Amino acid sequence: QVQLVESGGGSVQAGGSLRLSCAANGYTYSSYCMGWFRQAPGKEREGVAAIYTGGGSTYYTGSVKGRFTISQDNAKNTLYLQMNSLKPEDTAMYYCAASRIDWVTCSGAMNEYYYWGQGTQVTVSS
């Protein structure tokens, strides 16, 4: 069975950095979409970044472009999200997700993802 386990969240001041990790246990790590989503209190879950594991193409939502970087380590079956220049509005629970269909092009659409982690909290103070 597939289990996605996030880690790396925490509390930082604005302008700081964090790196989130997602260990994809039991997941066949080839030619699928993996992504990061976030949900702030009272808001809908939104796609932050995604990567096509078969070719490395990436997607970022506009508000994080130039600040966040999604990457993968196939040998470790792990997905990462490097977050720099963090802002208070980045505060949210961050979730790792993975598809079970080869979408070829990945986006932040929730319906493309089937497996979800439990989330890791990121809090950015001003």
mmCIF file of C-alpha atoms in Angstrom:
data_model
loop_
_atom_site.group_PDB
_atom_site.id
_atom_site.type_symbol
_atom_site.label_atom_id
_atom_site.label_comp_id
_atom_site.label_asym_id
_atom_site.label_seq_id
_atom_site.Cartn_x
_atom_site.Cartn_y
_atom_site.Cartn_z
ATOM 1 C CA GLN A 1 0.000 0.000 0.000
ATOM 2 C CA VAL A 2 1.075 3.554 -0.670
ATOM 3 C CA GLN A 3 1.933 5.826 2.218
ATOM 4 C CA LEU A 4 3.073 9.419 1.845
ATOM 5 C CA VAL A 5 4.781 10.862 4.908
ATOM 6 C CA GLU A 6 5.597 14.576 5.066
ATOM 7 C CA SER A 7 8.193 16.200 7.292
ATOM 8 C CA GLY A 8 10.115 19.433 7.591
ATOM 9 C CA GLY A 9 7.397 21.855 8.576
ATOM 10 C CA GLY A 10 7.850 24.359 11.363
ATOM 11 C CA SER A 11 7.738 27.982 12.381
ATOM 12 C CA VAL A 12 9.920 30.606 10.754
ATOM 13 C CA GLN A 13 10.034 34.351 10.423
ATOM 14 C CA ALA A 14 9.175 36.085 7.181
ATOM 15 C CA GLY A 15 12.052 35.869 4.749
ATOM 16 C CA GLY A 16 13.183 32.529 6.113
ATOM 17 C CA SER A 17 13.387 29.130 4.448
ATOM 18 C CA LEU A 18 12.121 25.617 5.014
ATOM 19 C CA ARG A 19 12.495 22.376 3.103
ATOM 20 C CA LEU A 20 9.620 19.927 3.148
ATOM 21 C CA SER A 21 10.156 16.258 2.435
ATOM 22 C CA CYS A 22 7.695 13.569 1.413
ATOM 23 C CA ALA A 23 8.697 9.939 1.720
ATOM 24 C CA ALA A 24 6.693 7.931 -0.800
ATOM 25 C CA ASN A 25 6.552 4.457 0.702
ATOM 26 C CA GLY A 26 5.160 1.726 -1.511
ATOM 27 C CA TYR A 27 4.748 4.110 -4.449
ATOM 28 C CA THR A 28 6.004 3.126 -7.873
ATOM 29 C CA TYR A 29 8.028 6.201 -8.545
ATOM 30 C CA SER A 30 7.893 6.499 -12.327
ATOM 31 C CA SER A 31 6.056 8.645 -14.871
ATOM 32 C CA TYR A 32 3.426 10.044 -12.581
ATOM 33 C CA CYS A 33 2.558 13.358 -10.988
ATOM 34 C CA MET A 34 3.596 14.243 -7.493
ATOM 35 C CA GLY A 35 2.741 17.520 -5.925
ATOM 36 C CA TRP A 36 2.468 19.759 -2.917
ATOM 37 C CA PHE A 37 -0.787 21.321 -1.805
ATOM 38 C CA ARG A 38 -1.584 23.646 1.063
ATOM 39 C CA GLN A 39 -4.637 24.608 3.029
ATOM 40 C CA ALA A 40 -4.904 27.602 5.312
ATOM 41 C CA PRO A 41 -7.668 27.878 7.934
ATOM 42 C CA GLY A 42 -10.945 28.816 6.317
ATOM 43 C CA LYS A 43 -9.581 28.440 2.803
ATOM 44 C CA GLU A 44 -9.760 25.778 0.135
ATOM 45 C CA ARG A 45 -6.859 23.466 -0.518
ATOM 46 C CA GLU A 46 -4.703 24.751 -3.368
ATOM 47 C CA GLY A 47 -2.013 23.229 -5.534
ATOM 48 C CA VAL A 48 1.373 24.796 -4.857
ATOM 49 C CA ALA A 49 3.775 22.837 -7.040
ATOM 50 C CA ALA A 50 3.898 19.615 -9.010
ATOM 51 C CA ILE A 51 6.436 17.540 -10.858
ATOM 52 C CA TYR A 52 6.154 14.897 -13.545
ATOM 53 C CA THR A 53 8.405 12.160 -12.228
ATOM 54 C CA GLY A 54 8.903 10.698 -15.687
ATOM 55 C CA GLY A 55 10.446 13.789 -17.207
ATOM 56 C CA GLY A 56 10.892 16.370 -14.501
ATOM 57 C CA SER A 57 8.590 19.050 -15.881
ATOM 58 C CA THR A 58 7.196 21.232 -13.148
ATOM 59 C CA TYR A 59 4.220 23.376 -12.258
ATOM 60 C CA TYR A 60 4.029 26.238 -9.763
ATOM 61 C CA THR A 61 1.141 28.380 -8.719
ATOM 62 C CA GLY A 62 1.783 32.033 -9.377
ATOM 63 C CA SER A 63 2.219 33.169 -5.801
ATOM 64 C CA VAL A 64 5.219 30.866 -5.200
ATOM 65 C CA LYS A 65 7.055 31.144 -8.528
ATOM 66 C CA GLY A 66 10.646 32.154 -7.984
ATOM 67 C CA ARG A 67 10.485 31.312 -4.274
ATOM 68 C CA PHE A 68 9.621 27.597 -4.103
ATOM 69 C CA THR A 69 11.339 24.711 -5.864
ATOM 70 C CA ILE A 70 9.958 21.199 -6.185
ATOM 71 C CA SER A 71 12.365 18.320 -6.733
ATOM 72 C CA GLN A 72 12.591 14.567 -6.474
ATOM 73 C CA ASP A 73 15.187 12.018 -5.422
ATOM 74 C CA ASN A 74 14.350 8.795 -7.212
ATOM 75 C CA ALA A 75 16.920 6.795 -5.275
ATOM 76 C CA LYS A 76 15.296 7.783 -1.986
ATOM 77 C CA ASN A 77 11.729 7.789 -3.338
ATOM 78 C CA THR A 78 11.362 11.235 -1.829
ATOM 79 C CA LEU A 79 9.767 14.464 -2.967
ATOM 80 C CA TYR A 80 10.978 17.841 -1.737
ATOM 81 C CA LEU A 81 9.718 21.398 -1.613
ATOM 82 C CA GLN A 82 12.346 24.043 -0.978
ATOM 83 C CA MET A 83 10.619 27.189 0.233
ATOM 84 C CA ASN A 84 12.585 30.441 0.316
ATOM 85 C CA SER A 85 11.591 34.016 1.059
ATOM 86 C CA LEU A 86 8.633 32.795 3.040
ATOM 87 C CA LYS A 87 5.750 35.152 3.671
ATOM 88 C CA PRO A 88 3.034 35.116 6.351
ATOM 89 C CA GLU A 89 0.523 34.232 3.635
ATOM 90 C CA ASP A 90 2.413 30.957 3.078
ATOM 91 C CA THR A 91 1.182 29.805 6.482
ATOM 92 C CA ALA A 92 -0.819 26.612 5.963
ATOM 93 C CA MET A 93 -0.883 22.864 6.342
ATOM 94 C CA TYR A 94 1.149 21.437 3.482
ATOM 95 C CA TYR A 95 0.216 18.108 1.929
ATOM 96 C CA CYS A 96 2.104 15.781 -0.371
ATOM 97 C CA ALA A 97 0.090 14.040 -3.082
ATOM 98 C CA ALA A 98 0.678 11.502 -5.828
ATOM 99 C CA SER A 99 -1.276 10.354 -8.834
ATOM 100 C CA ARG A 100 -1.951 6.819 -10.001
ATOM 101 C CA ILE A 101 -2.518 7.826 -13.619
ATOM 102 C CA ASP A 102 0.139 9.003 -16.051
ATOM 103 C CA TRP A 103 -1.209 12.496 -16.749
ATOM 104 C CA VAL A 104 1.999 13.403 -18.672
ATOM 105 C CA THR A 105 1.473 17.058 -17.769
ATOM 106 C CA CYS A 106 1.026 17.779 -14.085
ATOM 107 C CA SER A 107 -0.863 20.663 -12.530
ATOM 108 C CA GLY A 108 -2.268 21.729 -9.216
ATOM 109 C CA ALA A 109 -5.680 20.219 -9.853
ATOM 110 C CA MET A 110 -6.683 18.066 -6.926
ATOM 111 C CA ASN A 111 -8.559 15.545 -9.071
ATOM 112 C CA GLU A 112 -5.273 14.477 -10.671
ATOM 113 C CA TYR A 113 -4.039 13.085 -7.352
ATOM 114 C CA TYR A 114 -5.141 9.936 -5.591
ATOM 115 C CA TYR A 115 -2.752 9.406 -2.688
ATOM 116 C CA TRP A 116 -2.396 12.000 0.066
ATOM 117 C CA GLY A 117 -0.208 12.461 3.098
ATOM 118 C CA GLN A 118 -1.331 13.651 6.526
ATOM 119 C CA GLY A 119 0.266 17.068 6.180
ATOM 120 C CA THR A 120 2.932 19.141 7.886
ATOM 121 C CA GLN A 121 2.294 22.594 9.352
ATOM 122 C CA VAL A 122 4.177 25.642 8.121
ATOM 123 C CA THR A 123 3.808 28.860 10.089
ATOM 124 C CA VAL A 124 5.439 32.101 8.956
ATOM 125 C CA SER A 125 5.429 35.048 11.333
ATOM 126 C CA SER A 126 5.898 38.674 10.342
#
